[in-house]
CSV table of C-alpha atoms in Angstrom, one decimal:
chain,number,residue,atom,x,y,z
A,1,MET,CA,-6.2,25.9,-49.0
A,2,GLU,CA,-5.2,25.1,-45.4
A,3,GLN,CA,-5.6,21.6,-44.1
A,4,PRO,CA,-7.4,21.4,-40.8
A,5,VAL,CA,-5.1,20.6,-37.9
A,6,GLN,CA,-5.9,17.2,-36.2
A,7,LYS,CA,-5.6,17.0,-32.5
A,8,ALA,CA,-3.7,14.1,-31.1
A,9,GLN,CA,-6.0,11.7,-29.3
A,10,LYS,CA,-5.4,11.2,-25.5
A,11,ILE,CA,-3.8,7.8,-25.0
A,12,VAL,CA,-5.6,6.1,-22.0
A,13,PRO,CA,-3.7,3.3,-20.5
A,14,VAL,CA,-5.6,0.0,-20.2
A,15,PRO,CA,-5.2,-3.0,-18.1
A,16,THR,CA,-3.3,-5.9,-19.6
A,17,LEU,CA,-2.5,-9.5,-19.2
A,18,HIS,CA,1.2,-10.3,-19.8
A,19,PHE,CA,2.1,-13.9,-20.5
A,20,SER,CA,5.7,-14.8,-19.7
A,21,GLU,CA,5.8,-18.6,-20.0
A,22,GLY,CA,5.6,-21.3,-22.6
A,23,SER,CA,4.5,-20.7,-26.2
A,24,LEU,CA,2.7,-17.5,-25.2
A,25,ALA,CA,5.7,-15.9,-23.7
A,26,GLY,CA,5.8,-12.2,-24.6
A,27,ARG,CA,2.2,-12.0,-25.5
A,28,VAL,CA,0.2,-9.1,-24.1
A,29,VAL,CA,-3.6,-9.0,-24.1
A,30,ARG,CA,-5.0,-5.5,-23.8
A,31,LEU,CA,-8.2,-5.5,-21.8
A,32,ASP,CA,-9.9,-2.6,-23.6
A,33,ARG,CA,-13.5,-3.8,-23.5
A,34,ASP,CA,-16.0,-3.2,-20.6
A,35,ASP,CA,-17.5,-6.8,-20.8
A,36,ALA,CA,-15.9,-9.6,-22.9
A,37,THR,CA,-14.9,-13.3,-22.9
A,38,ILE,CA,-11.4,-14.8,-23.1
A,39,GLY,CA,-10.6,-18.2,-24.6
A,40,ARG,CA,-8.9,-20.1,-27.4
A,41,ARG,CA,-11.8,-19.7,-29.9
A,42,GLU,CA,-11.5,-16.9,-32.5
A,43,ASP,CA,-14.8,-15.3,-31.7
A,44,ASN,CA,-13.7,-14.3,-28.1
A,45,ALA,CA,-12.7,-10.6,-27.6
A,46,TYR,CA,-9.6,-11.9,-26.0
A,47,VAL,CA,-8.0,-14.9,-27.8
A,48,VAL,CA,-5.5,-17.1,-26.1
A,49,PRO,CA,-4.3,-19.7,-28.7
A,50,ASP,CA,-3.3,-22.5,-26.4
A,51,PRO,CA,-5.2,-25.9,-26.5
A,52,ARG,CA,-5.1,-26.1,-22.7
A,53,VAL,CA,-7.4,-23.1,-22.5
A,54,SER,CA,-11.1,-23.7,-22.9
A,55,ARG,CA,-13.0,-22.3,-26.0
A,56,VAL,CA,-14.8,-19.7,-24.0
A,57,HIS,CA,-12.8,-20.0,-20.7
A,58,ALA,CA,-13.7,-16.8,-18.6
A,59,GLN,CA,-15.5,-13.4,-18.6
A,60,ILE,CA,-13.6,-10.2,-18.0
A,61,ARG,CA,-15.7,-7.2,-17.1
A,62,LYS,CA,-14.8,-3.6,-16.0
A,63,GLU,CA,-17.0,-2.1,-13.4
A,64,ALA,CA,-16.4,1.1,-11.3
A,65,GLY,CA,-12.7,1.2,-12.0
A,66,SER,CA,-12.2,-2.6,-11.2
A,67,VAL,CA,-11.5,-5.5,-13.4
A,68,ILE,CA,-13.6,-8.7,-12.5
A,69,VAL,CA,-12.8,-12.2,-13.7
A,70,THR,CA,-15.5,-14.9,-13.7
A,71,ASP,CA,-14.8,-18.5,-14.7
A,72,LEU,CA,-17.4,-19.7,-17.3
A,73,GLY,CA,-17.3,-23.3,-16.4
A,74,SER,CA,-14.0,-24.1,-18.1
A,75,SER,CA,-12.5,-27.5,-18.0
A,76,ALA,CA,-9.3,-26.5,-16.4
A,77,GLY,CA,-10.6,-23.7,-14.2
A,78,THR,CA,-9.5,-20.2,-13.6
A,79,LYS,CA,-7.3,-19.1,-10.7
A,80,VAL,CA,-6.1,-15.7,-9.3
A,81,ASN,CA,-2.9,-16.0,-7.4
A,82,GLY,CA,-3.2,-19.7,-7.2
A,83,THR,CA,-6.7,-19.7,-5.7
A,84,GLU,CA,-9.6,-21.3,-7.8
A,85,LEU,CA,-12.4,-18.9,-8.6
A,86,SER,CA,-15.7,-19.6,-7.1
A,87,GLY,CA,-17.5,-16.6,-8.4
A,88,PRO,CA,-16.7,-13.2,-9.8
A,89,THR,CA,-13.3,-12.0,-8.5
A,90,VAL,CA,-11.8,-8.5,-8.6
A,91,VAL,CA,-8.1,-8.7,-9.9
A,92,ARG,CA,-5.5,-6.2,-8.7
A,93,HIS,CA,-2.3,-4.9,-10.2
A,94,GLY,CA,0.4,-7.6,-10.0
A,95,ASP,CA,-2.0,-10.5,-9.6
A,96,ARG,CA,-1.4,-13.8,-11.4
A,97,VAL,CA,-4.3,-15.0,-13.4
A,98,SER,CA,-4.3,-18.6,-14.6
A,99,LEU,CA,-6.5,-19.9,-17.3
A,100,GLY,CA,-5.9,-23.6,-16.6
A,101,PRO,CA,-2.1,-24.1,-16.7
A,102,VAL,CA,-1.6,-20.9,-18.6
A,103,THR,CA,-0.7,-18.0,-16.4
A,104,ALA,CA,-0.4,-14.2,-17.0
A,105,THR,CA,0.3,-11.3,-14.8
A,106,PHE,CA,-2.5,-8.7,-14.6
A,107,GLU,CA,-1.0,-5.1,-14.9
A,108,ASP,CA,-3.2,-2.1,-14.3
A,109,PRO,CA,-1.3,1.2,-15.2
A,110,ALA,CA,-3.8,3.3,-13.3
A,111,ALA,CA,-3.4,1.3,-10.1
A,112,ALA,CA,0.4,1.1,-10.5
A,113,SER,CA,0.6,4.9,-10.9
A,114,GLN,CA,-1.5,5.3,-7.7
A,115,ALA,CA,0.6,2.8,-5.8
A,116,GLU,CA,3.7,4.8,-6.8
A,117,GLU,CA,2.1,8.1,-5.6
A,118,ALA,CA,1.2,6.4,-2.4
A,119,THR,CA,4.6,5.3,-2.0
A,120,MET,CA,6.1,8.6,-2.6
A,121,VAL,CA,3.7,10.0,-0.1
A,122,PHE,CA,4.3,7.5,2.7
A,123,ASP,CA,8.0,6.8,2.3
A,124,VAL,CA,8.8,10.1,3.8
A,125,PRO,CA,11.4,9.4,6.6
A,126,LYS,CA,10.2,10.2,10.1
A,127,VAL,CA,11.9,13.3,11.5
A,128,GLU,CA,12.2,13.4,15.3
A,129,THR,CA,11.0,16.6,16.6
A,130,GLY,CA,12.7,16.5,20.0
A,131,PRO,CA,15.3,14.8,22.0
A,132,HIS,CA,15.1,11.0,22.6
A,133,LEU,CA,14.1,10.3,26.2
A,134,SER,CA,14.6,6.9,27.9
A,135,PRO,CA,11.5,5.2,29.1
A,136,ARG,CA,12.3,6.2,32.7
A,137,GLN,CA,13.0,9.8,31.7
A,138,GLN,CA,9.6,9.8,30.0
A,139,GLN,CA,7.9,8.5,33.1
A,140,VAL,CA,9.6,11.2,35.2
A,141,LEU,CA,8.6,13.9,32.8
A,142,GLU,CA,5.0,12.7,32.8
A,143,LEU,CA,4.7,12.6,36.6
A,144,MET,CA,6.3,16.2,36.7
A,145,ALA,CA,3.6,17.4,34.4
A,146,GLU,CA,1.0,16.0,36.8
A,147,GLY,CA,2.4,18.2,39.5
A,148,MET,CA,4.1,15.5,41.6
A,149,THR,CA,7.1,16.4,43.8
A,150,ASN,CA,10.3,14.6,43.6
A,151,SER,CA,9.5,12.4,46.7
A,152,GLU,CA,6.1,11.5,45.3
A,153,ILE,CA,7.6,10.6,41.9
A,154,GLY,CA,10.2,8.5,43.7
A,155,GLU,CA,7.5,6.7,45.6
A,156,GLN,CA,5.5,6.1,42.5
A,157,LEU,CA,8.5,4.6,40.6
A,158,GLY,CA,10.1,2.8,43.5
A,159,VAL,CA,13.3,4.9,43.5
A,160,THR,CA,14.9,7.4,45.8
A,161,GLU,CA,14.3,11.1,45.7
A,162,ARG,CA,18.0,11.6,44.8
A,163,THR,CA,17.6,9.3,41.7
A,164,VAL,CA,14.5,11.3,40.7
A,165,LYS,CA,16.6,14.5,40.9
A,166,ALA,CA,19.2,12.9,38.7
A,167,TYR,CA,16.6,12.1,36.1
A,168,ALA,CA,15.1,15.6,36.3
A,169,GLN,CA,18.7,17.2,35.7
A,170,GLU,CA,19.1,14.9,32.7
A,171,LEU,CA,15.8,16.1,31.4
A,172,TYR,CA,16.7,19.8,31.9
A,173,ASP,CA,19.8,19.2,30.0
A,174,LYS,CA,18.2,17.3,27.1
A,175,LEU,CA,15.4,19.9,26.9
A,176,GLY,CA,17.7,22.9,27.3
A,177,VAL,CA,15.8,24.4,30.3
A,178,ARG,CA,16.5,25.2,34.0
A,179,ASN,CA,13.6,24.0,35.8
A,180,ARG,CA,10.5,21.8,36.1
A,181,ALA,CA,8.1,24.4,34.5
A,182,GLY,CA,10.5,24.9,31.7
A,183,ALA,CA,10.8,21.1,31.1
A,184,VAL,CA,7.1,20.5,31.1
A,185,ALA,CA,6.5,23.6,28.8
A,186,GLU,CA,9.2,22.5,26.3
A,187,ALA,CA,8.1,18.9,26.3
A,188,ALA,CA,4.6,20.0,25.5
A,189,LYS,CA,5.9,22.2,22.7
A,190,LEU,CA,8.0,19.2,21.3
A,191,GLY,CA,5.0,16.8,21.4
A,192,LEU,CA,6.6,14.7,24.3
A,193,LEU,CA,3.6,15.0,26.5
């Protein structure tokens, strides 16, 4: 008789508190309940066996993908990143949660993976699409695109017509064109205008 094949259960990563100091160094508390208390008393869902932590120190609640910590009138207080809690506070991946003097790092695998994905998306180096123009070359190009003559551009920028012609020639060379119309068309295609 064949044994039924059991399927492996999907492992869902849960948020955790990682203690790295004092007598609790190396201790990890898995925050796997939707609404629970943390403290030193054994009947808390999350037990932190340190005399400096209140018996029932704080509430940890999961809501809409967030983890919310609320101090429950503990004698030493609850802090997130050094700030005393004055009400329910959402904690984020990497935050330091202190139960009195006992501190742990909050780690949320789901948020960490999203941050890594975002980093991968946004760390793409910027690729220049066209030649680099000096600020003055950019001004000349924009005034050309408005249909101004070399003398009008010179008046607008406070330079001689000969200087404008020199800038225009530099633009033609950089853009690989022969005239104003070609320069404006190529610049528009490259997103320079």
